[in-house]
Coordinates of C-alpha atoms and ligand atoms in Angstrom, one line a residue:
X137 CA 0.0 0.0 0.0
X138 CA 1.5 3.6 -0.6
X139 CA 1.2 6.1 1.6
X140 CA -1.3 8.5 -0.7
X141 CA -3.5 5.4 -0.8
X142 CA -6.6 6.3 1.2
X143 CA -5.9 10.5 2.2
X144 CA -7.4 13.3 1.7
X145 CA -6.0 15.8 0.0
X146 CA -6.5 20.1 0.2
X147 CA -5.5 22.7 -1.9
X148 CA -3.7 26.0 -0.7
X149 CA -3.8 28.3 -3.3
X150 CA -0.7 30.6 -1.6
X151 CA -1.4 34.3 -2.1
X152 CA -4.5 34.2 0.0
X153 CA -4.7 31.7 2.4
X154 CA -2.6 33.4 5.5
X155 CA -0.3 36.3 5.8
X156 CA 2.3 36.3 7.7
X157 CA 4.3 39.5 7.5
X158 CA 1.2 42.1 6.5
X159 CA 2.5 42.9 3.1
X160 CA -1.0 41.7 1.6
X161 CA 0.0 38.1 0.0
X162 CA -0.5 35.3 1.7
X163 CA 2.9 33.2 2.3
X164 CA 4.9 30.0 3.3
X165 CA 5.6 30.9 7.0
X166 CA 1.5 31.9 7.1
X167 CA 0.9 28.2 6.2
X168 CA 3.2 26.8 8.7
X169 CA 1.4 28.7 11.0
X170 CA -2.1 27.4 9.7
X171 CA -0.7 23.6 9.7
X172 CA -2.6 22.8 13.3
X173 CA -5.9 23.6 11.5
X174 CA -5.4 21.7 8.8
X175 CA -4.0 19.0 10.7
X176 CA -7.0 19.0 13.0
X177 CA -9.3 19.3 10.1
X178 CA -8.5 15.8 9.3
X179 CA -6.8 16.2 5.8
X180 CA -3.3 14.3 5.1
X181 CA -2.1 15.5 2.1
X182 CA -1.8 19.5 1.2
X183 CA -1.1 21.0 -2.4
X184 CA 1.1 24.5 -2.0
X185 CA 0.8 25.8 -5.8
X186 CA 3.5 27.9 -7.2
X187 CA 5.5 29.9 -4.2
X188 CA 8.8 30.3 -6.6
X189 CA 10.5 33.1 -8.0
X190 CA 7.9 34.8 -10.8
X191 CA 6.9 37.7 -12.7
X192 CA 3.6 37.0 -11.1
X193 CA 2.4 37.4 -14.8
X194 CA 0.1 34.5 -14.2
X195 CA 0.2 35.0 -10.2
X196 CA 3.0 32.5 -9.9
X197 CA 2.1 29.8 -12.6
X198 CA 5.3 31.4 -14.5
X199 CA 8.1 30.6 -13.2
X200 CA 11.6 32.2 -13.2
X201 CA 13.9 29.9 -10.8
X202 CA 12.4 26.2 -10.5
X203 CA 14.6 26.0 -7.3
X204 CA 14.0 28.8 -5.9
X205 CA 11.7 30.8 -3.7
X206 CA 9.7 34.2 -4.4
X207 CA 10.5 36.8 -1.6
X208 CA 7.1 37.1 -1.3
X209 CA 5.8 34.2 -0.1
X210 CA 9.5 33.3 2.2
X211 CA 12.7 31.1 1.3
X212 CA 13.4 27.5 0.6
X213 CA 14.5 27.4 4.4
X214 CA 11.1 28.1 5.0
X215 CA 9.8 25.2 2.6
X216 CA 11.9 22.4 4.4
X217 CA 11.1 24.1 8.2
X218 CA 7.2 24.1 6.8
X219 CA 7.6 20.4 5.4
X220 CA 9.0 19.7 8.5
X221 CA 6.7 20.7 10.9
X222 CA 3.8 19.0 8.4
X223 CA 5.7 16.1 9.2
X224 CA 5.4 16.3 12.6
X225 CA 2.1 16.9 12.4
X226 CA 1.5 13.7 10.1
X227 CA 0.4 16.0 6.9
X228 CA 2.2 15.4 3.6
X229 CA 3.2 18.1 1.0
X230 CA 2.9 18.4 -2.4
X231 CA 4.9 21.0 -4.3
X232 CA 3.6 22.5 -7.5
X233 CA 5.4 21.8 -10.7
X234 CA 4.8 24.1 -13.7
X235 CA 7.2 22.3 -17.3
X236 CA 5.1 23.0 -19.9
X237 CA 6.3 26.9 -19.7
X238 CA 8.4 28.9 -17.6
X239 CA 8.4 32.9 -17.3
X240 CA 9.6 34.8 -20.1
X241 CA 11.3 36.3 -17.9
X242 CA 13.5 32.7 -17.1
X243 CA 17.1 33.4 -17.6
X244 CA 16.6 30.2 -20.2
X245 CA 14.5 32.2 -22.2
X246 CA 16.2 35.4 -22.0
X247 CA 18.9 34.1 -23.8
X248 CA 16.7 32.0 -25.7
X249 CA 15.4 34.8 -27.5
X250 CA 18.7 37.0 -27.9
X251 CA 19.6 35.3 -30.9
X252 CA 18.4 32.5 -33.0
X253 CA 21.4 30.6 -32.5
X254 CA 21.4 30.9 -28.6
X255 CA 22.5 28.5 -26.2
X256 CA 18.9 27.7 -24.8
X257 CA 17.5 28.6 -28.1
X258 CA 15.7 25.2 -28.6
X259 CA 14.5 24.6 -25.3
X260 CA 11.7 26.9 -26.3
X261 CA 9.6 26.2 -29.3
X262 CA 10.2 28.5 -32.6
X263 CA 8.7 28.3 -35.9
X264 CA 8.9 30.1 -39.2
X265 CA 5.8 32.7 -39.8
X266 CA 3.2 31.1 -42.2
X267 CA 3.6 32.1 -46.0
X268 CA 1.4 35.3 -45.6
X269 CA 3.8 36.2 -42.7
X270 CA 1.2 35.3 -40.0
X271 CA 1.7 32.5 -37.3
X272 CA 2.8 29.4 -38.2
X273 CA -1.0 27.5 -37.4
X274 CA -4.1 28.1 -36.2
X275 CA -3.4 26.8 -32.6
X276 CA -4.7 29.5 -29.5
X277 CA -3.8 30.0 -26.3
X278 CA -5.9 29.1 -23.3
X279 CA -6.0 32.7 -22.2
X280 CA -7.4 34.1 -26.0
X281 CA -5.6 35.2 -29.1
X282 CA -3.0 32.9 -30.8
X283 CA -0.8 31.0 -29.3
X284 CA 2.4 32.3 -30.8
X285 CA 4.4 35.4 -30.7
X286 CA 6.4 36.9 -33.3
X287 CA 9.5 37.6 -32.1
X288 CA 11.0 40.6 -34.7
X289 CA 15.1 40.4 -33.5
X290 CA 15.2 36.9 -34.8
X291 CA 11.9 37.1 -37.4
X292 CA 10.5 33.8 -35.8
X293 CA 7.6 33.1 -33.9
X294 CA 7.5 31.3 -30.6
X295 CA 4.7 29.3 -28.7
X296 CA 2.9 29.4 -26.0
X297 CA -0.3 27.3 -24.6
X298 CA -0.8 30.4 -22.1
X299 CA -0.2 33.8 -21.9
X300 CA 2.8 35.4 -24.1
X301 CA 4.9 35.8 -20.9
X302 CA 4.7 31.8 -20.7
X303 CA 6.8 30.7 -23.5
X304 CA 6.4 27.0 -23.6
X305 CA 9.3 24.5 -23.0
X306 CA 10.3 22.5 -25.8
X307 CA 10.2 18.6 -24.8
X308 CA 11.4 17.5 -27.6
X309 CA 15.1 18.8 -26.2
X310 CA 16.7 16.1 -24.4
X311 CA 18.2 18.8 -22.1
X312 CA 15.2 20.3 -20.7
X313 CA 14.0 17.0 -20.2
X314 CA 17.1 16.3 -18.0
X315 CA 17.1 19.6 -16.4
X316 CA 13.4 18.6 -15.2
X317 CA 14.6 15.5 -13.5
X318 CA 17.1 17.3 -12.0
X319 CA 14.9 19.8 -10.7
X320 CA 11.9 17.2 -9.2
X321 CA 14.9 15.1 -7.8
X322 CA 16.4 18.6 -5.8
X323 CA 12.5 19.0 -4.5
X324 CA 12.2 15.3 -3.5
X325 CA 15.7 15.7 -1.7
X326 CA 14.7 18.7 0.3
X327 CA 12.0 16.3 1.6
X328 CA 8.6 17.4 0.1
X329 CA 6.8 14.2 -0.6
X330 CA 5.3 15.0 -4.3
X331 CA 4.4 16.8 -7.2
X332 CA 1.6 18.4 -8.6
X333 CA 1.9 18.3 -12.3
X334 CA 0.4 21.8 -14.0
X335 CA -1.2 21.1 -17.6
X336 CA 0.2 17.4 -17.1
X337 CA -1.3 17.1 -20.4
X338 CA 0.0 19.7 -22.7
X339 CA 3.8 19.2 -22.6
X340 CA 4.6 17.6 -26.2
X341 CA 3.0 18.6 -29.5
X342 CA 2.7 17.5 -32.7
X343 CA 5.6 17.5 -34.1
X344 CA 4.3 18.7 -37.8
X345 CA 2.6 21.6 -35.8
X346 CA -0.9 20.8 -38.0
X347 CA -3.7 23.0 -37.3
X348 CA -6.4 21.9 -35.0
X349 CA -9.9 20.8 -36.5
X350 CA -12.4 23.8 -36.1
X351 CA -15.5 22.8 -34.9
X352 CA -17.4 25.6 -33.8
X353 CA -17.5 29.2 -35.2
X354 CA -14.7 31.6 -34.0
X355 CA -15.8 34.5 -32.2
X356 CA -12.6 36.8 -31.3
X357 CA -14.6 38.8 -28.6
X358 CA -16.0 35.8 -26.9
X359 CA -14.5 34.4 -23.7
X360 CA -11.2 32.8 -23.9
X361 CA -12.3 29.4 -23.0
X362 CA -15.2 29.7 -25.4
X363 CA -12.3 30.5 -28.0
X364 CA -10.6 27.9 -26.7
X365 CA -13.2 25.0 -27.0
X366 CA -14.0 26.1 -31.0
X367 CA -10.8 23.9 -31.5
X368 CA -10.4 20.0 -31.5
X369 CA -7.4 20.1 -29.6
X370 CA -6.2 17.3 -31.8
X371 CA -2.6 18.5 -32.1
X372 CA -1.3 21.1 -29.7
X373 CA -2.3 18.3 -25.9
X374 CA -2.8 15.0 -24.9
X375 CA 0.1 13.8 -27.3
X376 CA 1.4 10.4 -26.8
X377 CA 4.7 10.8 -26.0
X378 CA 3.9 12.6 -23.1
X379 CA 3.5 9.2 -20.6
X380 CA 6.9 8.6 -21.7
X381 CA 8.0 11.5 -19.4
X382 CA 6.0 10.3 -16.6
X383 CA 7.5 6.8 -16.6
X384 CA 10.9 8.5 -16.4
X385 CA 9.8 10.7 -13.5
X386 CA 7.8 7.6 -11.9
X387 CA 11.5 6.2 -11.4
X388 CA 13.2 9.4 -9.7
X389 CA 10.0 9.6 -7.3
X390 CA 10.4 6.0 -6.3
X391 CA 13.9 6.6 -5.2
X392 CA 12.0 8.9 -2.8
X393 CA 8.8 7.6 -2.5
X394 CA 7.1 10.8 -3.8
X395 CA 3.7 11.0 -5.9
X396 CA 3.5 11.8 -8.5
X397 CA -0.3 13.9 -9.0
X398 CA -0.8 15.3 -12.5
X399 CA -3.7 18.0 -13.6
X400 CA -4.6 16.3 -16.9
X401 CA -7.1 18.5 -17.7
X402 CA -9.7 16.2 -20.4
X403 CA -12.5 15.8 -19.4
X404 CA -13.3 13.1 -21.6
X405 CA -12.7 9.4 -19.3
X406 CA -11.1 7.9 -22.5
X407 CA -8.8 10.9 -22.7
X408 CA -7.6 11.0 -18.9
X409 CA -7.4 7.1 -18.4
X410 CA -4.4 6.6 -20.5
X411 CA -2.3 8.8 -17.9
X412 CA -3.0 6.2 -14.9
X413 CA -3.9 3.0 -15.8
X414 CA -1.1 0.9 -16.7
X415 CA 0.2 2.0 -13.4
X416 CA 4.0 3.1 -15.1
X417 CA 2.7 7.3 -15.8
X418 CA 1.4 8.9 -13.3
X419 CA 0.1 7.7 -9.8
X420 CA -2.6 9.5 -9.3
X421 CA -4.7 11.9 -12.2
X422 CA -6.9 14.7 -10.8
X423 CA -10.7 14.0 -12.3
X424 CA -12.0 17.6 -13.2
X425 CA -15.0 16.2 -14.6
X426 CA -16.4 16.2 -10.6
X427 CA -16.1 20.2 -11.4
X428 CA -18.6 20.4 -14.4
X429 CA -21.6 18.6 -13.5
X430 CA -24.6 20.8 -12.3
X431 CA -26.5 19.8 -9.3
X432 CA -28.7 17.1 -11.7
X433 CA -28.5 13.5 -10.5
X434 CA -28.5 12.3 -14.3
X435 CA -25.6 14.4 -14.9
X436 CA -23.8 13.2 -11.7
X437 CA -24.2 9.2 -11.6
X438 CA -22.9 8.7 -15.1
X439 CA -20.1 11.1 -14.7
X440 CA -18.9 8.7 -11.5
X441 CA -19.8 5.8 -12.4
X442 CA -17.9 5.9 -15.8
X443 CA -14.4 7.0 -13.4
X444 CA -14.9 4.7 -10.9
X445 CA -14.8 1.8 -14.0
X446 CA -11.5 3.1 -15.0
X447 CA -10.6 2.3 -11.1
X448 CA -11.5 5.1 -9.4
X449 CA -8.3 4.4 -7.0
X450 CA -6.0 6.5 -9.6
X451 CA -7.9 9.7 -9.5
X452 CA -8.3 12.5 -7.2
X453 CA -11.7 14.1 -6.9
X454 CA -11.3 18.0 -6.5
X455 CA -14.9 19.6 -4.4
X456 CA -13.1 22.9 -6.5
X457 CA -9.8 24.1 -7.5
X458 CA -8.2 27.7 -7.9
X459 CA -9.2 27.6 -11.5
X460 CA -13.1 27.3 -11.3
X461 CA -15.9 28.3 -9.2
X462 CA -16.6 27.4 -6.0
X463 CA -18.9 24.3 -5.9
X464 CA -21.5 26.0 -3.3
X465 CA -21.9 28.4 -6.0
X466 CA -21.7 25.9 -8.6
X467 CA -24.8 23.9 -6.9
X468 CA -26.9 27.0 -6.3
X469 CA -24.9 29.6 -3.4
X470 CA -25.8 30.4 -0.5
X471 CA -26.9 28.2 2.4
X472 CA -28.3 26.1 -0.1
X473 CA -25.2 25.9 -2.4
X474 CA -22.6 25.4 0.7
X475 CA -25.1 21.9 1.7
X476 CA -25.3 20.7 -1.4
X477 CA -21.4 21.2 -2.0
X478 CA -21.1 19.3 1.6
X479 CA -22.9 16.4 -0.1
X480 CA -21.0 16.2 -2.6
X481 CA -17.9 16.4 -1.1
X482 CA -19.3 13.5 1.4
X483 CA -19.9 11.0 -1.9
X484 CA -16.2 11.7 -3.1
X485 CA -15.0 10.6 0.3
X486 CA -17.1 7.3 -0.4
X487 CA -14.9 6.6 -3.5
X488 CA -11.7 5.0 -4.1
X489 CA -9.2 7.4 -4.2
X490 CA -8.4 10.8 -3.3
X491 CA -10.7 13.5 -2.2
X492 CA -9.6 17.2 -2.6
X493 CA -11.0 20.2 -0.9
X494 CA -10.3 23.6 -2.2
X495 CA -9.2 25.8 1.0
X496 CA -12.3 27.5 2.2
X497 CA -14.5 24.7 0.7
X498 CA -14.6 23.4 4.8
X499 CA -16.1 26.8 5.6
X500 CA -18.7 26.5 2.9
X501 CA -17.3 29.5 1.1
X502 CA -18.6 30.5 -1.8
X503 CA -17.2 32.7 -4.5
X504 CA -16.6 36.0 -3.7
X505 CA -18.3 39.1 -4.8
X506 CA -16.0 41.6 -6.3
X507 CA -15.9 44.7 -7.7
X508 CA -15.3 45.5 -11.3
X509 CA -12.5 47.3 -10.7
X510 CA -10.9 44.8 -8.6
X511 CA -9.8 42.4 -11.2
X512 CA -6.4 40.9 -10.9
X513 CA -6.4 37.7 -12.8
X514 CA -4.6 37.7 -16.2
X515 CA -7.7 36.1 -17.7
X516 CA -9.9 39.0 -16.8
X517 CA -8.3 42.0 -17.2
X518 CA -6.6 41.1 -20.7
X519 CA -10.5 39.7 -21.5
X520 CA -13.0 42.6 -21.1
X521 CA -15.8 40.7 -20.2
X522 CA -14.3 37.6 -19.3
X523 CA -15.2 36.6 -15.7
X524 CA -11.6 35.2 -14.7
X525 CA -10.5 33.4 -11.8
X526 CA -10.7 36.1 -9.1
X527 CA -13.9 35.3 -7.4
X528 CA -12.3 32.2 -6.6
X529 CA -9.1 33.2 -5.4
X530 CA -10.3 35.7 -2.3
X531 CA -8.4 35.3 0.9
X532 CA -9.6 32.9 3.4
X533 CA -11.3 34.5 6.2
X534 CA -10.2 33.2 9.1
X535 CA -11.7 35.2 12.2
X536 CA -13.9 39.0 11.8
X537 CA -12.2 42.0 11.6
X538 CA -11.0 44.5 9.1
X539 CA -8.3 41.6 7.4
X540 CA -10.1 38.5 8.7
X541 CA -6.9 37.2 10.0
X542 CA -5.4 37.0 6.8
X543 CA -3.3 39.7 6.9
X544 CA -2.9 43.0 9.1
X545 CA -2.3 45.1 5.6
X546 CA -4.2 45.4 2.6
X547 CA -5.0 42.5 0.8
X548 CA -3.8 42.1 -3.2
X549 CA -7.6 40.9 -3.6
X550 CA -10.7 41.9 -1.5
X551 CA -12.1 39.4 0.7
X552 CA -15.5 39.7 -1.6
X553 CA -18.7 41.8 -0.5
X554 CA -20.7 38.8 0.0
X555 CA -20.6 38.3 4.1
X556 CA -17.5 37.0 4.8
X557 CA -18.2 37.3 8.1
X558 CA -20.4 34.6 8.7
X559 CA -18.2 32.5 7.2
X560 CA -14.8 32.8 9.0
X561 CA -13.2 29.7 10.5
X562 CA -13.3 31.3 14.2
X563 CA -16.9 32.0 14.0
X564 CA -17.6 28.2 12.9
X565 CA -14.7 26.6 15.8
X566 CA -16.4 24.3 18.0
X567 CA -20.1 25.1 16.8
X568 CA -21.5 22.1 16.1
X569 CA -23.5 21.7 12.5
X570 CA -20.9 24.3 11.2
X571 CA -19.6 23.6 7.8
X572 CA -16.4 23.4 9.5
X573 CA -17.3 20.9 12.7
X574 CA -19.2 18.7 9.8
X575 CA -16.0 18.7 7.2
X576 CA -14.4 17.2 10.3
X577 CA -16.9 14.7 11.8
X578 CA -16.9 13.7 8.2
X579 CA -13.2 13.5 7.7
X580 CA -13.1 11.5 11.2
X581 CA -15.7 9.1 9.7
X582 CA -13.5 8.6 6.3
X583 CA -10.5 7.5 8.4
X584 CA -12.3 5.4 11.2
X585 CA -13.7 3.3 8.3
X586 CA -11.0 1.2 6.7
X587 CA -13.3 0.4 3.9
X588 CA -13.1 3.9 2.6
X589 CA -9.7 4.0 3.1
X590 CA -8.5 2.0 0.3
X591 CA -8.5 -1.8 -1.1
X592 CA -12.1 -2.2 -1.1
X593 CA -14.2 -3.1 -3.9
X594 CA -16.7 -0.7 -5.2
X595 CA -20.0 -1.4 -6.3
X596 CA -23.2 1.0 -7.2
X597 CA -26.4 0.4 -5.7
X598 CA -28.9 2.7 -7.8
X599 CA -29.2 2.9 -11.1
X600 CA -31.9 5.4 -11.2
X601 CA -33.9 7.6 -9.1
X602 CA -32.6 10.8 -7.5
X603 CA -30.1 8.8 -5.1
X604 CA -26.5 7.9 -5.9
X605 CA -25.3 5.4 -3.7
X606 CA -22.1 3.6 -3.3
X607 CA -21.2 0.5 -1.7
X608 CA -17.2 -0.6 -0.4
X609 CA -16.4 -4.2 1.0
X610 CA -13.1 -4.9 2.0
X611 CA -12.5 -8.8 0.9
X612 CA -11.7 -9.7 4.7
X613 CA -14.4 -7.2 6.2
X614 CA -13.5 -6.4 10.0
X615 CA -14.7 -3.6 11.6
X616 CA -15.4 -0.6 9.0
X617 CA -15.2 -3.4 6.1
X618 CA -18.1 -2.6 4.7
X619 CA -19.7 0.5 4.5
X620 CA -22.1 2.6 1.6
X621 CA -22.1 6.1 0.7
X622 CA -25.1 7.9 -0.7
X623 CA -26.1 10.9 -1.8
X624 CA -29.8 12.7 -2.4
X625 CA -29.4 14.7 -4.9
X626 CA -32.4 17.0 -4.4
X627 CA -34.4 19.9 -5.7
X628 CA -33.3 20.1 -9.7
X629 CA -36.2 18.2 -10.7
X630 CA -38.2 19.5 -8.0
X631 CA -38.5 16.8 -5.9
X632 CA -37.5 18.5 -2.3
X633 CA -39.2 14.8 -0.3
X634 CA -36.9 12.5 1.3
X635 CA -35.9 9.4 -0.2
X636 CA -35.5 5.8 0.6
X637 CA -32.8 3.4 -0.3
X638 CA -32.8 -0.2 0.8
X639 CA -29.3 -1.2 2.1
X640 CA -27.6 -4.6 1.4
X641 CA -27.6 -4.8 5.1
X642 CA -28.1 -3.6 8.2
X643 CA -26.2 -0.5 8.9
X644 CA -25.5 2.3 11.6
X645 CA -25.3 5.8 10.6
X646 CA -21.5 7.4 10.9
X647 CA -21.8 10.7 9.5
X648 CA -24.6 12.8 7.9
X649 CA -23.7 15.9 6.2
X650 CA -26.9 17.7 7.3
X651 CA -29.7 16.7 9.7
X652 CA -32.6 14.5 9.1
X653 CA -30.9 11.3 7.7
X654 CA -31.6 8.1 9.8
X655 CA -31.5 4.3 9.2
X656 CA -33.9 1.6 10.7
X657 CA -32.7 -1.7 10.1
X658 CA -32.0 -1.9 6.4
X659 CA -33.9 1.0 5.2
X660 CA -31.8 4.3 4.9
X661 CA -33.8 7.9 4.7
X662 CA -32.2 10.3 3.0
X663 CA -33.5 14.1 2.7
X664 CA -32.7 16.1 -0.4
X665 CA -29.8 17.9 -0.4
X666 CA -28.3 15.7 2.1
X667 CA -25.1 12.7 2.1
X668 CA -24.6 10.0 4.5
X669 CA -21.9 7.4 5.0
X670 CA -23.3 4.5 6.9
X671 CA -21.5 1.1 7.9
X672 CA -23.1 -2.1 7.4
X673 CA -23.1 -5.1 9.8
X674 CA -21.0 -7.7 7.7
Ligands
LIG858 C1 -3.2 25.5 -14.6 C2 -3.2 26.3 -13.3 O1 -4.0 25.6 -12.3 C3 -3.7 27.6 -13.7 O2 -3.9 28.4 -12.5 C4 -2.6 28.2 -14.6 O3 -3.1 29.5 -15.0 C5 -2.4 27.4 -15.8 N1 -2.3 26.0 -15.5 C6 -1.2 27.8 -16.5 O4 0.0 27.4 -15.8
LIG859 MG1 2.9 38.0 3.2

């Protein structure tokens, strides 16, 4: 068994989740301080992303030292004190990895790009200009507009999946691919115990460069991601060659027994299997389709149940991520968003594999209400119009008062209009029904059940109706050997009643994620809205 097998995982999105020094931006020795809380909230694995030395161009997702550490957010003494302490604690922690681009600002591409016959001239990726002088295919980047930039000292353009001041790395250039296992290695060494891979998808492309199929009309003032999606992404992601990197990686991590945790962002099953399941790429694949269903049991089962075929023990399930809304305000806001988002989060800690909460997903955050003016994320303010990431991204508020506990300055990005509050960790400590006090009663129940923890077999109980329901056996049962997850998914199609589900046996109920739910002998009532995990007499 590996030690990821059976934890649960949170994300710490660094500029706003504590600030240590008042200078705004959240930072390394602000975690260190936060680690109790997380420890007590029950989680075992936390995700720090990007905390090097960066432009900030894309708030830290474009990186100028991959061994070093931003001022900002501390030093790399702080990383190994705060991977230390989570140690202590019995946490693990999972650097952030960014290869498919670095900062244009990256000594490598600053010399890249001073001549064309520069020493790290092909660690970046350079083409000709098309015929008509234009760039060299019709790829575009994830942020809108193409995804090349003409370059006029050397007359060439070069290419980049993001924005222009993330130039992509060329793997096809046997010394970037060595530098990279050079640089995971160094991490692995200074004793974190994994990697999160960004765009874990994206790093080769075809090595023609053909342009993608269009499939949907082109509309240069929509949304990037609508841009984005008029393309089959056919040639510029999700190229074979890519496992091959993994495999070699998969061997470095072993010497240190590190994870390996990529964001293989496809969202078709098909697509993401092929990074896990011959167990030699990567060990575990975040699912992102658990981020794009609406709060519509037809939508939900299917989504799940097609995962969990694949062997649902290779994925993590993210509640949310720093990259999309919030689930409570996915599944409706408000009270009623933050219960449903509970529920959800309780039926990802019923499968095999790794649930992920987003920090503030505990406190039933949703996404914050901002200004106009307050935009900071690339996304929006180069997209007029374009939502972007901010509303997401607010700092956690961690007890009332003018910074929340997050900082004593100003923070880069407001806390959002929207009641904050209400919602801080101090005013939910200790009060029992809290979204806080239940993310931990249900966290408690995940580890006091070894069925849920890993090993167990996985079987589906519904196939229709508005309940999902999930049932793990352990082959030599035990205590906790055998327990089902379920989950009411309520008030879409208007039906608000409770529901029934007979269980395969007996059972007691562990954890509810809102009140109402009981079981009487086999029969399990489940009000909409609501999750339960309940343990079954053998
Ligand atoms: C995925 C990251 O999660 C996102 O925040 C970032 O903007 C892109 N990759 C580019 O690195
Ligand atoms: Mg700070």
């Amino acid at each position: 068994m590996t030690w990821w097998q059976g934890t649960v995982g949170y994300e710490i999105y660094v500029r706003s989740f504590a600030d240590s020094d008042g200078d705004g931006f959240g930072d390394l020795p602000g975690i260190r301080a936060r680690l109790p809380y997380l420890a007590e909230l029950g989680v075992d694995l936390v995700w720090i992303t990007p905390f090097y030395p960066s432009p900030q161009a894309d708030h830290g997702y474009d990186v100028s030292d991959y061994l070093g550490v931003e001022p900002t957010y501390g030093t790399v003494d702080d990383v190994t004190k705060l991977v230390d302490d989570a140690h202590r604690l019995g946490l693990r922690v999972v650097v952030d990895l960014v290869p498919n681009h670095s900062s244009s600002e990256h000594p490598w591409f600053v010399d890249a790009r001073s001549s064309a016959d520069a020493r790290h001239r092909d660690w970046y990726v350079w083409r000709d200009p098309a015929p008509d002088g234009g760039p060299p295919n019709n790829w575009v980047s994830n942020f809108g507009g193409p995804a090349w930039t003409f370059d006029e000292a050397s007359g060439q353009y070069y290419m980049h999946l993001f924005l222009p001041e993330q130039p992509d790395l060329n793997w096809a250039n046997d010394e970037v691919r060595a530098e990279f296992v050079r640089i995971i290695d160094t991490w692995f060494a200074r004793g974190v115990d994994g990697i999160r891979i960004d765009v874990a998808h994206s790093l080769i492309e075809d090595e023609h460069f053909r342009d993608n199929p269009v499939i949907a009309p082109y509309d240069p003032t929509a949304p990037p991601g609508e841009r984005f999606n008029a393309f089959e992404h056919l040639h510029d992601q999700d190229q074979d060659g890519v496992l091959e990197i993994y495999r070699g990686w998969r061997e470095v991590a072993a010497k240190h027994d590190a994870m390996l945790l990529g964001e293989v962002y496809l969202l078709e099953t098909d697509r993401l299997r092929r990074y896990v399941e011959e167990r030699d790429g990567l060990h575990l694949a975040f699912a992102f389709a658990t981020l794009h269903s609406g709060w519509d049991v037809d939508e939900i089962r299917p989504m799940l149940a097609e995962l969990v075929a694949v062997g649902g023990e290779h994925f993590a399930w993210p509640l949310g991520s720093h990259d999309d809304p919030r689930a409570a305000t996915r599944f409706g806001g408000g009270e009623v968003g933050a219960r449903r988002a509970r529920a959800y989060f309780t039926l990802l800690c019923a499968l095999p594999g790794v649930p992920f909460l987003y920090q503030g997903d505990e406190l039933g955050l949703d996404d914050g209400v901002l200004e106009d003016d307050a935009a900071q994320d690339p996304v929006a303010v180069r997209n007029p119009g374009a939502a972007g990431r901010d509303p997401v991204r607010t700092p956690i508020p961690w007890e009332p008062g003018p910074g929340f506990g997050f900082t004593e300055g100003t923070p880069w990005l407001p806390f959002g209009t929207n009641r904050r509050d209400l919602h801080t960790a101090a005013a939910q400590q200790g009060v029992a029904g809290s979204p806080l006090e239940r993310t931990r009663d249900l966290l408690r129940a995940r580890r006091e059940l070894p069925a849920l923890r890993g090993g167990a077999a996985s079987r589906w109980l519904t196939e229709d109706g508005a309940v999902v329901a999930i049932e793990r056996t352990l082959p030599d049962g035990g205590p906790g050997g055998h327990v089902v997850g379920a989950l009411h998914v309520g008030g879409g199609d208007g039906d608000a009643t409770p529901a029934t589900l007979e269980l395969p046996a007996a059972g007691r109920l562990v954890y509810a994620s809102h009140d109402g739910a009981s079981v009487a002998g086999t029969v399990l009532t489940l009000p909409a809205d609501t999750a339960v995990i309940v343990e079954l007499s053998s």
